Amino acid sequence: MCEQETDWQFTREDLQRTPSVGCGWTVEREELDRAKACALIYSASRKLQLPQITSSTACIYLHRFFMRHTLKEFHHYNIAATCLFFACKAEETLRKLDVFIPIIVYYASKGNRKATPGTSEFDKWRAVILGTEVVLLEALCFDMVVDHPHVALAQLLERQQVDRRVAQMAWGFIADCMRLPICIVYGSRTIAGAAVELATRVAPQDARTGLDPSWADRAGLQHSEVDQVVQWLLDFYSREAQARRAQPAEAAQTPASSPPANSSPMPHQSSPK
């Protein structure tokens, strides 16, 4: 698999035939599960005081992973934990498991569980994270290099006279883009441009005055792709809001209490209804 494909650029059509979709997930359900996993990554990263680059790297790893494996076989929270722990190594922002696991468990369970070192809960998560690292590396084809839209956004904002409020909104939209597989469909410059475009649309009128109307052309961006990313993000916001209204709070998640028969530390899940 790694010899055949190490190019991590996919299409929207590829997302309609992922391994998870093949196991019964809808495209929308998979997108929501990926977003929940990345939300866990961001929450834990803030508590662990990790730089944004580390959490972004973890999200990219997660989206790449689920182009190879299914949500039926690997729970999204377990992969989120593994991706973040591995991203800490890749970005040289190491955190010890004694500190890392209790924070992951707290946010994964919405504060309902504790996993202090020496407890069975801690040992279960430790087995999941360490046991899945090899699977993650194989799924990534040992390719740990990622192209961050944050760098492209910083360069874009530096070239333009952008109001501080627009810039802050753009950084927030970049983070939301990383929650979705946008980062494996579009290039980093396009994502950065979409973040600025959406920020200018929602910012107060007086915050938009300093931005050159032809900024996207001057940056060499394709308007059609920028608009596609913006629309994708807006559509997701709408679906996410609908899901929150329609469903009760997600039940607290925990890794399997013991490895299944195939020696995998990951819990198996049923296909969504």
PDB file of C-alpha atoms in Angstrom:
ATOM      1  CA  MET A   1       0.000   0.000   0.000  1.00  0.00           C
ATOM      2  CA  CYS A   2       2.779   2.422   0.893  1.00  0.00           C
ATOM      3  CA  GLU A   3       4.659   1.663  -2.307  1.00  0.00           C
ATOM      4  CA  GLN A   4       1.556   2.390  -4.381  1.00  0.00           C
ATOM      5  CA  GLU A   5       0.494   5.647  -2.786  1.00  0.00           C
ATOM      6  CA  THR A   6       2.345   8.149  -0.662  1.00  0.00           C
ATOM      7  CA  ASP A   7       0.604  11.190  -2.154  1.00  0.00           C
ATOM      8  CA  TRP A   8      -1.790  12.463   0.503  1.00  0.00           C
ATOM      9  CA  GLN A   9      -3.893  14.626  -1.801  1.00  0.00           C
ATOM     10  CA  PHE A  10      -7.395  13.180  -2.214  1.00  0.00           C
ATOM     11  CA  THR A  11     -10.638  14.322  -3.855  1.00  0.00           C
ATOM     12  CA  ARG A  12     -14.166  14.827  -2.519  1.00  0.00           C
ATOM     13  CA  GLU A  13     -15.113  11.706  -4.474  1.00  0.00           C
ATOM     14  CA  ASP A  14     -12.471   9.711  -2.566  1.00  0.00           C
ATOM     15  CA  LEU A  15     -14.219  10.666   0.677  1.00  0.00           C
ATOM     16  CA  GLN A  16     -17.367   8.944  -0.588  1.00  0.00           C
ATOM     17  CA  ARG A  17     -15.580   5.598  -0.782  1.00  0.00           C
ATOM     18  CA  THR A  18     -13.398   5.549   2.334  1.00  0.00           C
ATOM     19  CA  PRO A  19     -12.936   2.308   4.281  1.00  0.00           C
ATOM     20  CA  SER A  20     -15.482   3.533   6.850  1.00  0.00           C
ATOM     21  CA  VAL A  21     -18.091   4.274   4.192  1.00  0.00           C
ATOM     22  CA  GLY A  22     -17.485   0.757   2.913  1.00  0.00           C
ATOM     23  CA  CYS A  23     -18.343  -0.518   6.406  1.00  0.00           C
ATOM     24  CA  GLY A  24     -21.662   1.316   6.646  1.00  0.00           C
ATOM     25  CA  TRP A  25     -20.787   4.830   7.773  1.00  0.00           C
ATOM     26  CA  THR A  26     -22.341   7.663   5.837  1.00  0.00           C
ATOM     27  CA  VAL A  27     -20.036  10.377   4.543  1.00  0.00           C
ATOM     28  CA  GLU A  28     -21.691  12.827   6.957  1.00  0.00           C
ATOM     29  CA  ARG A  29     -21.337  10.496   9.953  1.00  0.00           C
ATOM     30  CA  GLU A  30     -17.678   9.893   9.217  1.00  0.00           C
ATOM     31  CA  GLU A  31     -17.066  13.615   8.922  1.00  0.00           C
ATOM     32  CA  LEU A  32     -18.707  14.223  12.302  1.00  0.00           C
ATOM     33  CA  ASP A  33     -16.672  11.441  13.946  1.00  0.00           C
ATOM     34  CA  ARG A  34     -13.456  12.857  12.509  1.00  0.00           C
ATOM     35  CA  ALA A  35     -14.441  16.315  13.758  1.00  0.00           C
ATOM     36  CA  LYS A  36     -15.126  14.968  17.254  1.00  0.00           C
ATOM     37  CA  ALA A  37     -11.719  13.309  17.273  1.00  0.00           C
ATOM     38  CA  CYS A  38     -10.020  16.554  16.279  1.00  0.00           C
ATOM     39  CA  ALA A  39     -12.013  18.447  18.905  1.00  0.00           C
ATOM     40  CA  LEU A  40     -10.513  16.073  21.479  1.00  0.00           C
ATOM     41  CA  ILE A  41      -7.065  16.772  20.052  1.00  0.00           C
ATOM     42  CA  TYR A  42      -7.569  20.531  20.390  1.00  0.00           C
ATOM     43  CA  SER A  43      -9.008  20.333  23.922  1.00  0.00           C
ATOM     44  CA  ALA A  44      -6.174  18.131  25.163  1.00  0.00           C
ATOM     45  CA  SER A  45      -3.583  20.249  23.360  1.00  0.00           C
ATOM     46  CA  ARG A  46      -4.731  23.412  25.112  1.00  0.00           C
ATOM     47  CA  LYS A  47      -4.518  21.747  28.509  1.00  0.00           C
ATOM     48  CA  LEU A  48      -1.113  20.266  27.664  1.00  0.00           C
ATOM     49  CA  GLN A  49       0.006  23.734  26.460  1.00  0.00           C
ATOM     50  CA  LEU A  50       1.033  22.371  23.072  1.00  0.00           C
ATOM     51  CA  PRO A  51       1.670  24.700  20.131  1.00  0.00           C
ATOM     52  CA  GLN A  52      -0.952  24.866  17.409  1.00  0.00           C
ATOM     53  CA  ILE A  53       1.411  23.190  14.958  1.00  0.00           C
ATOM     54  CA  THR A  54       1.416  20.015  17.070  1.00  0.00           C
ATOM     55  CA  SER A  55      -2.363  19.767  17.251  1.00  0.00           C
ATOM     56  CA  SER A  56      -2.601  20.514  13.538  1.00  0.00           C
ATOM     57  CA  THR A  57      -0.106  17.765  12.749  1.00  0.00           C
ATOM     58  CA  ALA A  58      -2.145  15.334  14.843  1.00  0.00           C
ATOM     59  CA  CYS A  59      -5.337  16.223  12.950  1.00  0.00           C
ATOM     60  CA  ILE A  60      -3.642  15.678   9.597  1.00  0.00           C
ATOM     61  CA  TYR A  61      -2.322  12.307  10.768  1.00  0.00           C
ATOM     62  CA  LEU A  62      -5.845  11.346  11.842  1.00  0.00           C
ATOM     63  CA  HIS A  63      -7.417  12.255   8.498  1.00  0.00           C
ATOM     64  CA  ARG A  64      -4.731  10.337   6.657  1.00  0.00           C
ATOM     65  CA  PHE A  65      -5.193   7.329   8.944  1.00  0.00           C
ATOM     66  CA  PHE A  66      -8.904   7.043   8.235  1.00  0.00           C
ATOM     67  CA  MET A  67      -8.219   6.958   4.498  1.00  0.00           C
ATOM     68  CA  ARG A  68      -6.584   3.599   5.257  1.00  0.00           C
ATOM     69  CA  HIS A  69      -8.618   2.213   8.161  1.00  0.00           C
ATOM     70  CA  THR A  70     -12.206   2.158   9.372  1.00  0.00           C
ATOM     71  CA  LEU A  71     -14.023   3.791  12.256  1.00  0.00           C
ATOM     72  CA  LYS A  72     -15.594   0.395  12.850  1.00  0.00           C
ATOM     73  CA  GLU A  73     -12.226  -1.088  13.751  1.00  0.00           C
ATOM     74  CA  PHE A  74     -10.612   1.950  15.388  1.00  0.00           C
ATOM     75  CA  HIS A  75     -12.556   4.298  17.622  1.00  0.00           C
ATOM     76  CA  HIS A  76     -11.986   7.928  16.696  1.00  0.00           C
ATOM     77  CA  TYR A  77     -11.056   8.968  20.257  1.00  0.00           C
ATOM     78  CA  ASN A  78      -8.413   6.261  20.519  1.00  0.00           C
ATOM     79  CA  ILE A  79      -6.869   7.303  17.212  1.00  0.00           C
ATOM     80  CA  ALA A  80      -7.044  10.958  18.257  1.00  0.00           C
ATOM     81  CA  ALA A  81      -5.028  10.134  21.379  1.00  0.00           C
ATOM     82  CA  THR A  82      -2.475   8.131  19.422  1.00  0.00           C
ATOM     83  CA  CYS A  83      -2.113  10.790  16.718  1.00  0.00           C
ATOM     84  CA  LEU A  84      -1.603  13.558  19.258  1.00  0.00           C
ATOM     85  CA  PHE A  85       0.954  11.575  21.255  1.00  0.00           C
ATOM     86  CA  PHE A  86       2.847  10.745  18.066  1.00  0.00           C
ATOM     87  CA  ALA A  87       2.614  14.345  16.817  1.00  0.00           C
ATOM     88  CA  CYS A  88       4.257  15.441  20.072  1.00  0.00           C
ATOM     89  CA  LYS A  89       7.228  13.319  19.078  1.00  0.00           C
ATOM     90  CA  ALA A  90       7.242  14.425  15.448  1.00  0.00           C
ATOM     91  CA  GLU A  91       7.102  18.128  16.383  1.00  0.00           C
ATOM     92  CA  GLU A  92       9.533  17.707  19.293  1.00  0.00           C
ATOM     93  CA  THR A  93       6.997  18.830  21.888  1.00  0.00           C
ATOM     94  CA  LEU A  94       7.195  15.705  24.003  1.00  0.00           C
ATOM     95  CA  ARG A  95       4.798  15.001  26.860  1.00  0.00           C
ATOM     96  CA  LYS A  96       5.051  12.081  29.283  1.00  0.00           C
ATOM     97  CA  LEU A  97       2.249   9.527  29.311  1.00  0.00           C
ATOM     98  CA  ASP A  98       1.775  10.121  33.044  1.00  0.00           C
ATOM     99  CA  VAL A  99       0.627  13.645  32.163  1.00  0.00           C
ATOM    100  CA  PHE A 100      -0.796  12.964  28.707  1.00  0.00           C
ATOM    101  CA  ILE A 101      -3.227  10.132  29.466  1.00  0.00           C
ATOM    102  CA  PRO A 102      -5.146  11.709  32.389  1.00  0.00           C
ATOM    103  CA  ILE A 103      -5.866  14.769  30.244  1.00  0.00           C
ATOM    104  CA  ILE A 104      -6.970  12.699  27.250  1.00  0.00           C
ATOM    105  CA  VAL A 105      -9.297  10.612  29.418  1.00  0.00           C
ATOM    106  CA  TYR A 106     -10.773  13.676  31.102  1.00  0.00           C
ATOM    107  CA  TYR A 107     -11.781  15.263  27.794  1.00  0.00           C
ATOM    108  CA  ALA A 108     -12.717  12.004  26.069  1.00  0.00           C
ATOM    109  CA  SER A 109     -15.126  11.203  28.908  1.00  0.00           C
ATOM    110  CA  LYS A 110     -16.303  14.805  29.295  1.00  0.00           C
ATOM    111  CA  GLY A 111     -14.914  14.860  32.814  1.00  0.00           C
ATOM    112  CA  ASN A 112     -16.618  11.647  33.936  1.00  0.00           C
ATOM    113  CA  ARG A 113     -13.509   9.463  34.205  1.00  0.00           C
ATOM    114  CA  LYS A 114     -10.069   9.715  35.758  1.00  0.00           C
ATOM    115  CA  ALA A 115      -6.948   7.833  34.726  1.00  0.00           C
ATOM    116  CA  THR A 116      -4.179   8.443  37.199  1.00  0.00           C
ATOM    117  CA  PRO A 117      -0.994   6.397  36.796  1.00  0.00           C
ATOM    118  CA  GLY A 118      -1.304   2.958  38.330  1.00  0.00           C
ATOM    119  CA  THR A 119      -5.054   2.600  37.715  1.00  0.00           C
ATOM    120  CA  SER A 120      -6.628   0.143  35.295  1.00  0.00           C
ATOM    121  CA  GLU A 121      -8.059   3.038  33.278  1.00  0.00           C
ATOM    122  CA  PHE A 122      -4.582   4.466  32.799  1.00  0.00           C
ATOM    123  CA  ASP A 123      -3.201   1.054  31.799  1.00  0.00           C
ATOM    124  CA  LYS A 124      -5.955   0.548  29.209  1.00  0.00           C
ATOM    125  CA  TRP A 125      -5.253   3.868  27.525  1.00  0.00           C
ATOM    126  CA  ARG A 126      -1.510   3.291  27.674  1.00  0.00           C
ATOM    127  CA  ALA A 127      -1.979  -0.044  25.895  1.00  0.00           C
ATOM    128  CA  VAL A 128      -4.186   1.596  23.261  1.00  0.00           C
ATOM    129  CA  ILE A 129      -1.788   4.444  22.516  1.00  0.00           C
ATOM    130  CA  LEU A 130       1.426   2.420  22.461  1.00  0.00           C
ATOM    131  CA  GLY A 131      -0.197  -0.507  20.687  1.00  0.00           C
ATOM    132  CA  THR A 132      -1.644   1.665  17.946  1.00  0.00           C
ATOM    133  CA  GLU A 133       1.476   3.702  17.229  1.00  0.00           C
ATOM    134  CA  VAL A 134       2.839   1.003  14.930  1.00  0.00           C
ATOM    135  CA  VAL A 135      -0.483   0.753  13.087  1.00  0.00           C
ATOM    136  CA  LEU A 136      -0.490   4.530  12.704  1.00  0.00           C
ATOM    137  CA  LEU A 137       3.057   4.621  11.354  1.00  0.00           C
ATOM    138  CA  GLU A 138       2.259   1.899   8.828  1.00  0.00           C
ATOM    139  CA  ALA A 139      -0.914   3.715   7.746  1.00  0.00           C
ATOM    140  CA  LEU A 140       1.110   6.912   7.274  1.00  0.00           C
ATOM    141  CA  CYS A 141       3.697   4.970   5.265  1.00  0.00           C
ATOM    142  CA  PHE A 142       6.221   6.359   7.763  1.00  0.00           C
ATOM    143  CA  ASP A 143       5.659   9.760   6.121  1.00  0.00           C
ATOM    144  CA  MET A 144       5.502  12.280   8.943  1.00  0.00           C
ATOM    145  CA  VAL A 145       5.958  15.431   6.848  1.00  0.00           C
ATOM    146  CA  VAL A 146       2.906  17.696   6.693  1.00  0.00           C
ATOM    147  CA  ASP A 147       2.213  21.019   5.012  1.00  0.00           C
ATOM    148  CA  HIS A 148       0.571  23.383   7.481  1.00  0.00           C
ATOM    149  CA  PRO A 149      -1.971  25.983   6.327  1.00  0.00           C
ATOM    150  CA  HIS A 150      -1.006  27.989   9.421  1.00  0.00           C
ATOM    151  CA  VAL A 151       2.305  28.866   7.769  1.00  0.00           C
ATOM    152  CA  ALA A 152       0.530  29.900   4.574  1.00  0.00           C
ATOM    153  CA  LEU A 153      -1.944  32.001   6.564  1.00  0.00           C
ATOM    154  CA  ALA A 154       0.824  33.792   8.436  1.00  0.00           C
ATOM    155  CA  GLN A 155       2.497  34.634   5.140  1.00  0.00           C
ATOM    156  CA  LEU A 156      -0.800  35.775   3.613  1.00  0.00           C
ATOM    157  CA  LEU A 157      -1.660  38.034   6.543  1.00  0.00           C
ATOM    158  CA  GLU A 158       1.835  39.497   6.488  1.00  0.00           C
ATOM    159  CA  ARG A 159       1.454  40.571   2.848  1.00  0.00           C
ATOM    160  CA  GLN A 160      -2.018  42.088   3.273  1.00  0.00           C
ATOM    161  CA  GLN A 161      -3.217  44.949   5.436  1.00  0.00           C
ATOM    162  CA  VAL A 162      -5.695  42.874   7.383  1.00  0.00           C
ATOM    163  CA  ASP A 163      -7.613  44.138  10.383  1.00  0.00           C
ATOM    164  CA  ARG A 164      -6.719  42.362  13.604  1.00  0.00           C
ATOM    165  CA  ARG A 165     -10.298  41.112  13.990  1.00  0.00           C
ATOM    166  CA  VAL A 166     -10.271  39.539  10.539  1.00  0.00           C
ATOM    167  CA  ALA A 167      -6.914  37.911  11.271  1.00  0.00           C
ATOM    168  CA  GLN A 168      -8.168  36.432  14.542  1.00  0.00           C
ATOM    169  CA  MET A 169     -11.260  35.031  12.841  1.00  0.00           C
ATOM    170  CA  ALA A 170      -9.108  33.557  10.073  1.00  0.00           C
ATOM    171  CA  TRP A 171      -6.968  31.698  12.619  1.00  0.00           C
ATOM    172  CA  GLY A 172     -10.137  30.251  14.128  1.00  0.00           C
ATOM    173  CA  PHE A 173     -11.424  29.105  10.745  1.00  0.00           C
ATOM    174  CA  ILE A 174      -8.077  27.439  10.029  1.00  0.00           C
ATOM    175  CA  ALA A 175      -8.514  25.381  13.196  1.00  0.00           C
ATOM    176  CA  ASP A 176     -12.007  24.358  12.099  1.00  0.00           C
ATOM    177  CA  CYS A 177     -10.695  23.372   8.670  1.00  0.00           C
ATOM    178  CA  MET A 178      -8.279  20.979  10.355  1.00  0.00           C
ATOM    179  CA  ARG A 179     -11.203  19.204  12.009  1.00  0.00           C
ATOM    180  CA  LEU A 180     -12.389  18.165   8.542  1.00  0.00           C
ATOM    181  CA  PRO A 181     -10.612  16.258   5.766  1.00  0.00           C
ATOM    182  CA  ILE A 182     -10.307  19.571   3.938  1.00  0.00           C
ATOM    183  CA  CYS A 183      -6.590  19.353   4.723  1.00  0.00           C
ATOM    184  CA  ILE A 184      -6.175  16.210   2.562  1.00  0.00           C
ATOM    185  CA  VAL A 185      -8.233  17.546  -0.355  1.00  0.00           C
ATOM    186  CA  TYR A 186      -6.984  21.125  -0.758  1.00  0.00           C
ATOM    187  CA  GLY A 187      -3.549  22.685  -0.513  1.00  0.00           C
ATOM    188  CA  SER A 188      -2.429  24.730   2.465  1.00  0.00           C
ATOM    189  CA  ARG A 189      -2.505  28.049   0.556  1.00  0.00           C
ATOM    190  CA  THR A 190      -6.064  27.447  -0.597  1.00  0.00           C
ATOM    191  CA  ILE A 191      -7.158  26.644   2.965  1.00  0.00           C
ATOM    192  CA  ALA A 192      -5.447  29.784   4.259  1.00  0.00           C
ATOM    193  CA  GLY A 193      -7.152  31.830   1.568  1.00  0.00           C
ATOM    194  CA  ALA A 194     -10.542  30.343   2.426  1.00  0.00           C
ATOM    195  CA  ALA A 195     -10.032  31.224   6.083  1.00  0.00           C
ATOM    196  CA  VAL A 196      -9.379  34.852   5.159  1.00  0.00           C
ATOM    197  CA  GLU A 197     -12.300  34.912   2.733  1.00  0.00           C
ATOM    198  CA  LEU A 198     -14.756  33.570   5.314  1.00  0.00           C
ATOM    199  CA  ALA A 199     -13.392  35.907   7.964  1.00  0.00           C
ATOM    200  CA  THR A 200     -13.980  38.907   5.716  1.00  0.00           C
ATOM    201  CA  ARG A 201     -17.549  37.775   5.087  1.00  0.00           C
ATOM    202  CA  VAL A 202     -18.501  37.578   8.758  1.00  0.00           C
ATOM    203  CA  ALA A 203     -16.355  40.380  10.173  1.00  0.00           C
ATOM    204  CA  PRO A 204     -17.894  43.786  10.942  1.00  0.00           C
ATOM    205  CA  GLN A 205     -17.952  46.133   7.979  1.00  0.00           C
ATOM    206  CA  ASP A 206     -15.350  48.453   9.454  1.00  0.00           C
ATOM    207  CA  ALA A 207     -12.923  45.535   9.816  1.00  0.00           C
ATOM    208  CA  ARG A 208     -12.930  44.820   6.080  1.00  0.00           C
ATOM    209  CA  THR A 209     -11.800  48.215   4.844  1.00  0.00           C
ATOM    210  CA  GLY A 210      -8.052  47.559   4.850  1.00  0.00           C
ATOM    211  CA  LEU A 211      -8.152  44.449   2.682  1.00  0.00           C
ATOM    212  CA  ASP A 212      -7.460  44.858  -1.023  1.00  0.00           C
ATOM    213  CA  PRO A 213     -10.462  43.428  -2.937  1.00  0.00           C
ATOM    214  CA  SER A 214      -8.038  41.701  -5.328  1.00  0.00           C
ATOM    215  CA  TRP A 215      -6.028  40.067  -2.535  1.00  0.00           C
ATOM    216  CA  ALA A 216      -6.859  36.526  -3.691  1.00  0.00           C
ATOM    217  CA  ASP A 217      -5.721  37.244  -7.247  1.00  0.00           C
ATOM    218  CA  ARG A 218      -2.529  38.838  -6.001  1.00  0.00           C
ATOM    219  CA  ALA A 219      -1.895  35.755  -3.835  1.00  0.00           C
ATOM    220  CA  GLY A 220      -2.308  33.517  -6.880  1.00  0.00           C
ATOM    221  CA  LEU A 221      -5.329  31.667  -5.470  1.00  0.00           C
ATOM    222  CA  GLN A 222      -8.079  30.042  -7.503  1.00  0.00           C
ATOM    223  CA  HIS A 223     -11.402  31.600  -6.540  1.00  0.00           C
ATOM    224  CA  SER A 224     -13.340  28.423  -7.284  1.00  0.00           C
ATOM    225  CA  GLU A 225     -11.267  26.343  -4.868  1.00  0.00           C
ATOM    226  CA  VAL A 226     -11.385  29.012  -2.162  1.00  0.00           C
ATOM    227  CA  ASP A 227     -15.181  29.169  -2.495  1.00  0.00           C
ATOM    228  CA  GLN A 228     -15.412  25.363  -2.321  1.00  0.00           C
ATOM    229  CA  VAL A 229     -13.537  25.282   0.981  1.00  0.00           C
ATOM    230  CA  VAL A 230     -15.678  28.099   2.389  1.00  0.00           C
ATOM    231  CA  GLN A 231     -18.881  26.307   1.403  1.00  0.00           C
ATOM    232  CA  TRP A 232     -17.635  23.000   2.806  1.00  0.00           C
ATOM    233  CA  LEU A 233     -16.975  24.663   6.138  1.00  0.00           C
ATOM    234  CA  LEU A 234     -20.350  26.434   6.192  1.00  0.00           C
ATOM    235  CA  ASP A 235     -22.171  23.209   5.317  1.00  0.00           C
ATOM    236  CA  PHE A 236     -20.380  21.437   8.146  1.00  0.00           C
ATOM    237  CA  TYR A 237     -21.320  24.111  10.665  1.00  0.00           C
ATOM    238  CA  SER A 238     -24.954  23.578   9.691  1.00  0.00           C
ATOM    239  CA  ARG A 239     -24.766  19.760   9.967  1.00  0.00           C
ATOM    240  CA  GLU A 240     -22.911  19.945  13.257  1.00  0.00           C
ATOM    241  CA  ALA A 241     -25.554  22.230  14.738  1.00  0.00           C
ATOM    242  CA  GLN A 242     -28.313  19.901  13.558  1.00  0.00           C
ATOM    243  CA  ALA A 243     -26.538  16.887  15.059  1.00  0.00           C
ATOM    244  CA  ARG A 244     -26.199  18.621  18.412  1.00  0.00           C
ATOM    245  CA  ARG A 245     -29.906  19.417  18.492  1.00  0.00           C
ATOM    246  CA  ALA A 246     -30.974  15.957  17.372  1.00  0.00           C
ATOM    247  CA  GLN A 247     -28.771  13.762  19.549  1.00  0.00           C
ATOM    248  CA  PRO A 248     -28.094  13.559  23.290  1.00  0.00           C
ATOM    249  CA  ALA A 249     -24.592  14.173  24.540  1.00  0.00           C
ATOM    250  CA  GLU A 250     -22.199  11.524  23.298  1.00  0.00           C
ATOM    251  CA  ALA A 251     -21.692   8.789  25.869  1.00  0.00           C
ATOM    252  CA  ALA A 252     -18.337   8.701  27.633  1.00  0.00           C
ATOM    253  CA  GLN A 253     -15.860   6.660  25.635  1.00  0.00           C
ATOM    254  CA  THR A 254     -13.156   4.359  26.929  1.00  0.00           C
ATOM    255  CA  PRO A 255     -10.844   1.884  25.217  1.00  0.00           C
ATOM    256  CA  ALA A 256     -11.492  -1.831  25.355  1.00  0.00           C
ATOM    257  CA  SER A 257     -11.039  -3.401  28.765  1.00  0.00           C
ATOM    258  CA  SER A 258      -8.933  -6.148  27.230  1.00  0.00           C
ATOM    259  CA  PRO A 259      -7.428  -6.796  23.792  1.00  0.00           C
ATOM    260  CA  PRO A 260      -9.736  -8.677  21.428  1.00  0.00           C
ATOM    261  CA  ALA A 261      -8.823 -12.050  20.014  1.00  0.00           C
ATOM    262  CA  ASN A 262      -6.764 -10.622  17.147  1.00  0.00           C
ATOM    263  CA  SER A 263      -4.419  -8.953  19.692  1.00  0.00           C
ATOM    264  CA  SER A 264      -5.401  -5.481  18.551  1.00  0.00           C
ATOM    265  CA  PRO A 265      -5.744  -3.089  21.512  1.00  0.00           C
ATOM    266  CA  MET A 266      -8.528  -1.184  19.781  1.00  0.00           C
ATOM    267  CA  PRO A 267     -12.234  -1.710  20.492  1.00  0.00           C
ATOM    268  CA  HIS A 268     -14.490  -2.768  17.653  1.00  0.00           C
ATOM    269  CA  GLN A 269     -17.686  -0.859  16.924  1.00  0.00           C
ATOM    270  CA  SER A 270     -20.910  -1.619  15.189  1.00  0.00           C
ATOM    271  CA  SER A 271     -21.807   0.236  12.036  1.00  0.00           C
ATOM    272  CA  PRO A 272     -23.987   3.271  12.742  1.00  0.00           C
ATOM    273  CA  LYS A 273     -27.679   2.868  12.235  1.00  0.00           C
TER     274      LYS A 273
END
